[in-house]
Amino acid sequence: MMGHLWKAFRELAFGSSVEVQGQLVKSPSKRQNVELKAEKIEVVGNCDAKDFPLKYKERHPLEYLRQYPHLRCRTNVLGSILRVRSEATAAIHSFFKDNGFVHIHTPIITSNDCEGAGELFQVEPSSKIKVPEENFFNVPAFLTVSGQLHLEVMSGAFTQVFTFGPTFRAENSQSRRHLAEFYMVEAEISFLENLQDLMQVMEGLFKTTTMTVLSNCPEDVELCHKFIAPGQKDRLEHMLKNNFLIISYTEAVEILKQASQNFTFCPEWGADLHTEHEKYLVKHCGNMPVFVINYPLKLKPFYMRDNEDSPQHTVAAVDLLVPGVGELFGGSLREERYHFLEQQLARSGLTEAYQWYLDLRRFGSVPHGGFGMGFERYLQCILGIDNIKDVIPFPRFTHSCLL
Amino acid sequence: MMGHLWKAFRELAFGSSVEVQGQLVKSPSKRQNVELKAEKIEVVGNCDAKDFPLKYKERHPLEYLRQYPHLRCRTNVLGSILRVRSEATAAIHSFFKDNGFVHIHTPIITSNDCEGAGELFQVEPSSKIKVPEENFFNVPAFLTVSGQLHLEVMSGAFTQVFTFGPTFRAENSQSRRHLAEFYMVEAEISFLENLQDLMQVMEGLFKTTTMTVLSNCPEDVELCHKFIAPGQKDRLEHMLKNNFLIISYTEAVEILKQASQNFTFCPEWGADLHTEHEKYLVKHCGNMPVFVINYPLKLKPFYMRDNEDSPQHTVAAVDLLVPGVGELFGGSLREERYHFLEQQLARSGLTEAYQWYLDLRRFGSVPHGGFGMGFERYLQCILGIDNIKDVIPFPRFTHSCLL
């Protein structure tokens, strides 16, 4: 090594940024394809190695890295996860564009407060600003929990629409599957009359996106599979090679009732499926993703389409359960019939607030349906990442909003 | 026409959704390529035409349509605008992907409250929820005004990054150029050392995206150009064919001082450029987009790179002014030198809050720069739409948050 290189190396701590000139040559090592024979190295920005929380050749646990949201992206593993996230984002946009969907930016701030989707964040001008006493928007305003109803508006103009943006829940949860701010991919399809057609799009989205990611950044996926989730590669291939399964809610409850396992929540027709139940069902289905369809009407929100069955009254709803993550997609046919919807709204005391939504059924209604997919859960599922906080650049949850 | 068709027509009001079977044939009319010779028409959802606010063959003003955010997307003009918006979104993602940028979801909720970018919205769990007295996030939390600082974090890991998402201002404004919720395209590039290189990316983004949109949905663009903004087609071609211009802030002030026009705000070195000034400069430059560079240090935020010039102390900032819209892009080189940034932060009393941002300069800093483009303003600019409320599906502004 030449003398002037040593000078640079003396200043060169781990974490520094450098400018290197040299020749890119085939590497003799098996662990890399090429290496750079440096002729000139210049330190662009040196690094205070003593205080730098990332250490040379150390494999830091993901929990440790979470303390440093401004630096953790510089590690191999976060770098790989975030590149996969970027590729998956592009792949999802492509999937919908290739299939003729129109992209819609559904609103983040909304005056819809009563969809019943859980805890809401409210939005007001910062207290530092002097404003008149009434609300900035004249009405109470909230962060969106779903773009679905706004997508339904758009599905009256464009046959197929999708949105891909942030959604919010003020849930007091530290779970490895929940965030206060997370991303949802949502789609709505007009002239769609059965769950079968909807499930086909859901399965297509999952498989096409995943194949694209695997082919566009194989090394990044492999790094996660190798160092974080051994065995995940085979589990994912198994999911991609086979057809997703379909069972009804009623069948699911029967399966759970016959299980030898003792559940904390006793499985019963009419009750919600809990995480323990979802896990069991996925395992029961050979660790394949499984669609659960036709849920009790009483469990689901007003907009889902009444199956008019009896004695067990259900709606045309569908959830997709996947290994490791549980619920990944939720969807349904929407109640497009004016009088059915009117009755559901009246029953929920929402008639006045949802007059505009009823209007969609008064003026040229069409059968339609749609779904939402949790994007972070999707990433957890394909990469095998246990904690949702590690697949988003800046996680927000109870007691934490760093940076 | 066959008898059974008449039956359908009797029920068939404007706005209904229908299922039609027939033959697609070449149209004898000059105004369309094909027409459908209907053999069977079925009304899927009829329309209460009396109450339907959109009338057959009437051209409704955009102001009128704004009252019906759940129905206006069904008109030709909003349909075209929103399809262009969807195409532009895809084109922007493609531009960055093709140029090797990594896509980053910068956070919507942030604890950064003091960037000085204007009025903030604060976020808290809805008052309906019972929570302990402290903040949900332990710190006051706000809606983001820009993803820049978070992108800078990521530019320490990936050489080129971009984000494309919603940003917020609680501005009490009813202007035709401002919204409380709007979309920004932001990019950050490492190892970038001069404004020239940055402006090249900005101009490339504008031109490539626009060319893609023009080639992917020519009819939608044409509809806007023909019915809403006559002459816009030529103006846009003029912008695409020629190089954008570059003048310094100091030159801009000289031009304004020598103008025969009387300004409400007297042009003066050290003062902000107002809308009237921007308009004059664009006209002065032959209605071409013009980059204005090197602004007074005192006008700009702490993170912009000091040009170390005198006696007129400037920073390496750049704004792009475009015909009809004014400021479309804002960008700068960022202050990557630890001690310069430290001093700027101290001067603004922000040292403590931005310790993490200083860290980026302590641990392997690199010269870098970036920009943001207002997406709605971009759409206004290419389509010639006067009011920003007409290029976003669900506009949010003072006193208005419909749906």
XYZ file of C-alpha atoms in Angstrom, chain B:
403
model
C -84.298 0.607 -32.345
C -85.714 -2.565 -30.884
C -88.728 -2.573 -28.563
C -87.017 -3.939 -25.451
C -84.485 -1.134 -25.594
C -87.232 1.426 -25.174
C -88.279 -0.128 -21.917
C -84.768 0.382 -20.533
C -84.637 3.938 -21.839
C -87.791 4.913 -20.020
C -85.993 4.191 -16.721
C -82.731 5.595 -17.951
C -81.982 8.999 -16.475
C -78.661 10.854 -16.817
C -76.300 9.627 -14.097
C -77.577 6.040 -14.079
C -75.174 3.122 -14.242
C -75.930 0.653 -17.005
C -74.844 -2.644 -18.466
C -74.791 -2.558 -22.248
C -74.186 -5.347 -24.729
C -73.640 -4.653 -28.398
C -71.115 -4.146 -31.121
C -68.258 -1.674 -30.982
C -68.045 -0.123 -34.459
C -66.145 2.668 -36.165
C -68.063 5.878 -35.658
C -69.232 7.941 -38.626
C -68.881 11.051 -36.410
C -65.672 13.066 -36.488
C -65.807 13.744 -32.765
C -65.268 10.140 -31.654
C -63.438 7.095 -32.936
C -65.877 4.360 -32.039
C -69.454 3.928 -30.949
C -71.373 1.067 -29.360
C -74.368 -0.313 -31.252
C -76.432 -1.414 -28.258
C -78.363 -4.635 -28.473
C -79.184 -4.946 -24.802
C -79.256 -2.264 -22.129
C -79.863 -2.954 -18.490
C -80.092 -0.306 -15.801
C -77.814 -1.402 -12.936
C -78.481 1.597 -10.701
C -80.891 4.306 -11.733
C -80.466 7.948 -10.872
C -82.783 10.329 -9.120
C -82.317 12.902 -11.896
C -84.404 15.592 -10.231
C -82.068 15.768 -7.223
C -78.843 14.904 -9.084
C -76.791 18.108 -9.068
C -75.086 17.292 -12.378
C -77.282 18.005 -15.373
C -77.222 16.466 -18.832
C -75.099 18.358 -21.376
C -74.578 21.276 -19.021
C -71.058 22.570 -18.465
C -70.968 23.275 -14.732
C -68.457 25.862 -13.445
C -65.657 24.442 -11.280
C -66.852 26.561 -8.329
C -70.278 24.942 -8.540
C -68.778 21.453 -8.643
C -66.702 22.109 -5.515
C -69.909 21.900 -3.487
C -70.215 18.215 -4.418
C -66.902 16.536 -3.638
C -68.634 13.140 -3.687
C -70.055 13.600 -7.182
C -67.859 16.020 -9.103
C -65.361 13.295 -10.103
C -68.096 11.971 -12.423
C -67.850 15.030 -14.689
C -65.585 14.980 -17.738
C -63.325 17.710 -16.485
C -62.694 16.400 -12.949
C -62.340 12.915 -14.410
C -59.613 14.172 -16.718
C -57.823 16.161 -14.022
C -57.787 13.195 -11.634
C -56.557 10.790 -14.306
C -53.745 13.249 -15.069
C -52.995 13.389 -11.335
C -52.778 9.601 -11.249
C -50.511 9.493 -14.322
C -48.283 12.242 -12.921
C -47.975 10.350 -9.640
C -46.831 7.242 -11.500
C -44.478 9.272 -13.708
C -42.812 10.868 -10.670
C -42.254 7.486 -9.033
C -40.781 6.216 -12.327
C -38.505 9.220 -12.762
C -36.884 8.652 -9.383
C -36.744 4.879 -9.699
C -35.144 5.121 -13.138
C -32.529 7.461 -11.689
C -31.620 5.200 -8.782
C -33.412 7.006 -5.939
C -34.681 5.058 -2.922
C -38.249 5.896 -1.913
C -38.721 6.820 1.752
C -41.962 7.264 3.701
C -41.038 10.253 5.849
C -43.256 10.543 8.930
C -46.562 12.462 8.928
C -46.641 12.943 12.684
C -43.469 14.545 13.988
C -42.108 16.111 17.139
C -40.154 18.688 15.118
C -41.992 21.868 15.899
C -39.550 24.596 15.248
C -38.369 24.524 11.683
C -40.090 27.837 11.256
C -41.987 26.759 8.152
C -45.237 28.374 9.206
C -48.389 27.392 11.024
C -48.558 23.891 12.415
C -51.389 21.469 13.089
C -51.124 19.694 16.416
C -52.195 16.068 16.865
C -53.819 14.593 19.944
C -56.028 11.611 20.649
C -59.666 12.570 20.153
C -61.257 14.056 23.246
C -63.698 11.149 23.199
C -60.943 8.854 24.350
C -59.962 8.789 27.976
C -56.196 9.087 28.226
C -53.829 9.981 31.013
C -53.043 13.683 31.243
C -49.677 13.577 29.523
C -49.352 13.570 25.740
C -49.993 10.356 23.821
C -46.447 10.537 22.425
C -44.975 12.025 25.659
C -44.054 15.093 23.576
C -46.200 17.570 21.620
C -46.753 16.133 18.138
C -47.502 17.932 14.878
C -48.360 17.224 11.266
C -45.294 17.465 9.066
C -44.598 20.596 7.013
C -41.778 18.927 5.078
C -39.975 15.599 4.939
C -36.620 17.242 4.284
C -34.871 16.731 7.606
C -35.955 13.095 7.707
C -34.782 12.623 4.131
C -31.411 14.018 5.176
C -31.216 11.242 7.765
C -31.760 8.733 4.964
C -29.305 10.405 2.613
C -26.630 9.305 5.093
C -27.467 5.713 4.115
C -28.662 5.923 0.506
C -26.995 8.293 -1.952
C -30.251 9.475 -3.480
C -33.637 9.438 -1.748
C -37.087 10.852 -2.377
C -40.466 11.094 -0.698
C -43.898 11.931 -2.096
C -46.564 12.487 0.486
C -48.938 14.855 2.251
C -47.739 17.969 4.088
C -49.749 20.417 6.143
C -50.057 24.127 6.967
C -52.642 25.612 9.303
C -52.632 28.779 7.263
C -55.720 30.933 7.455
C -55.803 31.410 3.711
C -58.428 31.082 0.998
C -55.874 31.658 -1.737
C -56.047 29.880 -5.078
C -52.513 28.574 -4.431
C -52.756 27.280 -0.833
C -54.312 24.293 0.895
C -54.157 23.080 4.493
C -53.308 19.592 3.157
C -51.225 19.273 0.004
C -48.684 16.922 -1.553
C -44.961 17.469 -1.860
C -42.350 15.639 -3.893
C -39.027 15.947 -2.069
C -35.590 14.648 -2.985
C -32.195 14.666 -1.310
C -28.876 13.883 -3.001
C -25.593 13.083 -1.283
C -22.156 14.079 -2.578
C -23.790 16.956 -4.435
C -21.672 20.089 -4.288
C -23.304 22.782 -6.372
C -26.693 24.227 -7.231
C -26.094 23.552 -10.934
C -26.336 19.789 -10.367
C -29.436 20.240 -8.211
C -31.205 22.423 -10.782
C -30.514 19.817 -13.429
C -32.476 17.230 -11.435
C -35.312 19.712 -10.796
C -35.602 20.602 -14.496
C -35.328 16.913 -15.412
C -38.126 15.991 -13.013
C -40.418 18.684 -14.416
C -39.759 17.898 -18.054
C -39.632 14.101 -17.883
C -42.804 13.870 -15.794
C -44.644 16.241 -18.102
C -43.559 14.418 -21.263
C -44.709 11.119 -19.744
C -48.084 12.570 -18.789
C -48.550 14.115 -22.239
C -47.810 10.822 -23.921
C -49.868 8.633 -21.513
C -53.093 10.643 -21.323
C -53.127 13.138 -24.200
C -56.939 13.350 -24.348
C -57.262 14.238 -20.676
C -54.638 16.965 -20.947
C -56.246 18.232 -24.131
C -59.665 18.487 -22.516
C -58.255 20.805 -19.836
C -56.255 22.827 -22.323
C -59.242 23.217 -24.631
C -62.089 23.954 -22.263
C -60.401 25.479 -19.210
C -57.129 27.068 -20.241
C -57.063 28.065 -23.913
C -53.498 28.819 -25.009
C -52.012 26.634 -22.274
C -50.913 23.990 -24.781
C -48.554 26.449 -26.499
C -47.326 27.909 -23.218
C -46.462 24.424 -21.965
C -44.689 23.475 -25.183
C -42.652 26.659 -24.909
C -41.553 25.635 -21.400
C -40.661 22.109 -22.463
C -38.698 23.097 -25.568
C -36.398 25.649 -23.951
C -33.887 25.616 -21.130
C -35.068 27.015 -17.830
C -33.346 30.296 -16.963
C -31.131 31.065 -13.982
C -30.726 34.431 -12.255
C -29.354 35.293 -8.838
C -31.522 36.849 -6.156
C -29.358 39.964 -6.432
C -30.013 40.174 -10.177
C -33.716 39.588 -9.568
C -33.856 42.558 -7.206
C -32.054 44.718 -9.790
C -34.562 43.714 -12.478
C -37.450 44.549 -10.183
C -35.950 47.904 -9.221
C -35.618 48.840 -12.880
C -39.188 47.765 -13.694
C -41.587 50.415 -14.896
C -44.331 48.666 -12.915
C -45.355 49.975 -9.487
C -45.244 47.226 -6.863
C -47.234 47.172 -3.643
C -44.092 45.911 -1.890
C -41.023 47.917 -2.859
C -38.281 45.560 -4.114
C -35.213 45.744 -1.911
C -32.149 43.565 -1.286
C -32.778 41.538 1.866
C -36.568 41.424 1.536
C -38.691 38.454 0.438
C -39.946 38.231 -3.121
C -43.728 38.648 -3.201
C -46.199 37.122 -5.638
C -46.269 40.345 -7.690
C -42.461 40.182 -7.963
C -42.482 36.524 -8.977
C -45.053 37.227 -11.692
C -42.999 40.122 -13.043
C -39.782 38.073 -13.106
C -41.416 35.204 -14.998
C -42.878 37.621 -17.556
C -39.510 39.415 -17.794
C -37.945 36.034 -18.609
C -40.258 35.497 -21.579
C -42.750 33.329 -19.647
C -40.104 30.704 -19.045
C -39.544 28.961 -15.711
C -36.689 30.731 -13.947
C -34.423 29.555 -11.132
C -33.618 32.290 -8.613
C -30.477 31.395 -6.651
C -28.352 32.591 -3.737
C -30.751 34.257 -1.317
C -29.823 36.438 1.661
C -28.801 34.241 4.586
C -31.137 36.141 6.879
C -34.208 35.185 4.823
C -33.625 31.455 4.938
C -33.763 28.651 7.532
C -30.777 27.404 9.504
C -30.010 24.359 7.371
C -29.052 26.144 4.142
C -25.390 26.241 3.155
C -23.521 29.474 3.828
C -21.943 30.879 0.636
C -19.419 32.807 2.791
C -19.651 35.779 0.436
C -19.568 39.451 1.331
C -20.682 42.120 1.686
C -23.997 40.527 0.695
C -24.102 37.380 2.777
C -26.043 34.647 0.944
C -26.868 30.946 1.140
C -26.964 28.369 -1.654
C -30.756 28.355 -1.983
C -32.799 28.017 -5.151
C -36.470 28.633 -5.974
C -38.063 27.806 -9.305
C -40.683 30.299 -10.456
C -43.091 29.217 -13.207
C -45.743 31.018 -15.263
C -49.206 31.208 -13.723
C -48.247 29.605 -10.432
C -45.175 31.372 -9.050
C -42.962 29.322 -6.733
C -43.107 25.664 -7.772
C -39.853 24.272 -6.317
C -37.688 25.297 -3.387
C -34.298 23.784 -2.704
C -30.810 24.326 -1.368
C -27.449 22.890 -0.592
C -27.562 21.880 3.074
C -24.994 23.063 5.577
C -22.911 19.916 5.989
C -20.106 21.567 8.010
C -20.486 20.868 11.718
C -19.282 24.203 13.036
C -21.261 26.317 10.577
C -24.440 24.422 11.408
C -23.732 24.543 15.123
C -23.478 28.330 14.940
C -26.655 28.675 12.891
C -28.575 26.513 15.364
C -27.202 28.463 18.327
C -28.233 31.715 16.650
C -31.775 30.370 16.221
C -31.898 28.926 19.741
C -32.412 25.437 18.351
C -29.242 23.657 19.488
C -30.970 21.346 21.921
C -33.897 20.324 19.702
C -31.621 19.579 16.754
C -28.870 17.609 18.429
C -29.829 14.609 16.270
C -29.502 16.771 13.173
C -26.045 17.901 14.264
C -25.172 14.238 14.787
C -25.544 13.703 11.034
C -22.580 16.101 10.664
C -20.569 14.468 13.446
C -20.686 10.992 12.033
C -19.527 10.894 8.416
C -21.019 14.086 7.007
C -21.210 14.602 3.221
C -22.012 17.588 1.030
C -25.635 17.245 -0.049
C -28.623 19.121 -1.297
C -32.253 18.677 -2.145
C -35.528 20.232 -3.136
C -39.278 20.060 -2.745
C -41.942 20.501 -5.421
C -45.571 21.308 -4.656
C -47.489 18.593 -6.502
C -50.797 20.474 -6.815
C -49.000 23.540 -8.113
C -47.266 21.331 -10.646
C -50.664 20.098 -11.872
C -51.976 23.672 -11.990
C -48.934 24.638 -14.012
C -49.178 21.966 -16.699
C -52.977 21.953 -17.004
C -53.575 25.676 -16.579
C -56.013 25.206 -13.694
C -56.452 28.468 -11.823
C -57.606 27.175 -8.434
C -55.619 24.602 -6.451
C -58.880 23.187 -5.011
C -59.685 21.699 -8.410
C -56.569 19.527 -8.786
C -56.916 17.523 -5.536
C -59.715 15.008 -4.919
C -60.765 16.315 -1.503
C -59.496 19.856 -0.805
C -58.969 20.926 2.823
C -58.666 24.607 3.693
C -59.857 27.146 6.279
C -63.521 26.542 7.084
C -63.769 23.494 4.843
C -63.221 19.782 5.376
C -66.053 18.147 3.423
C -66.450 14.360 3.819
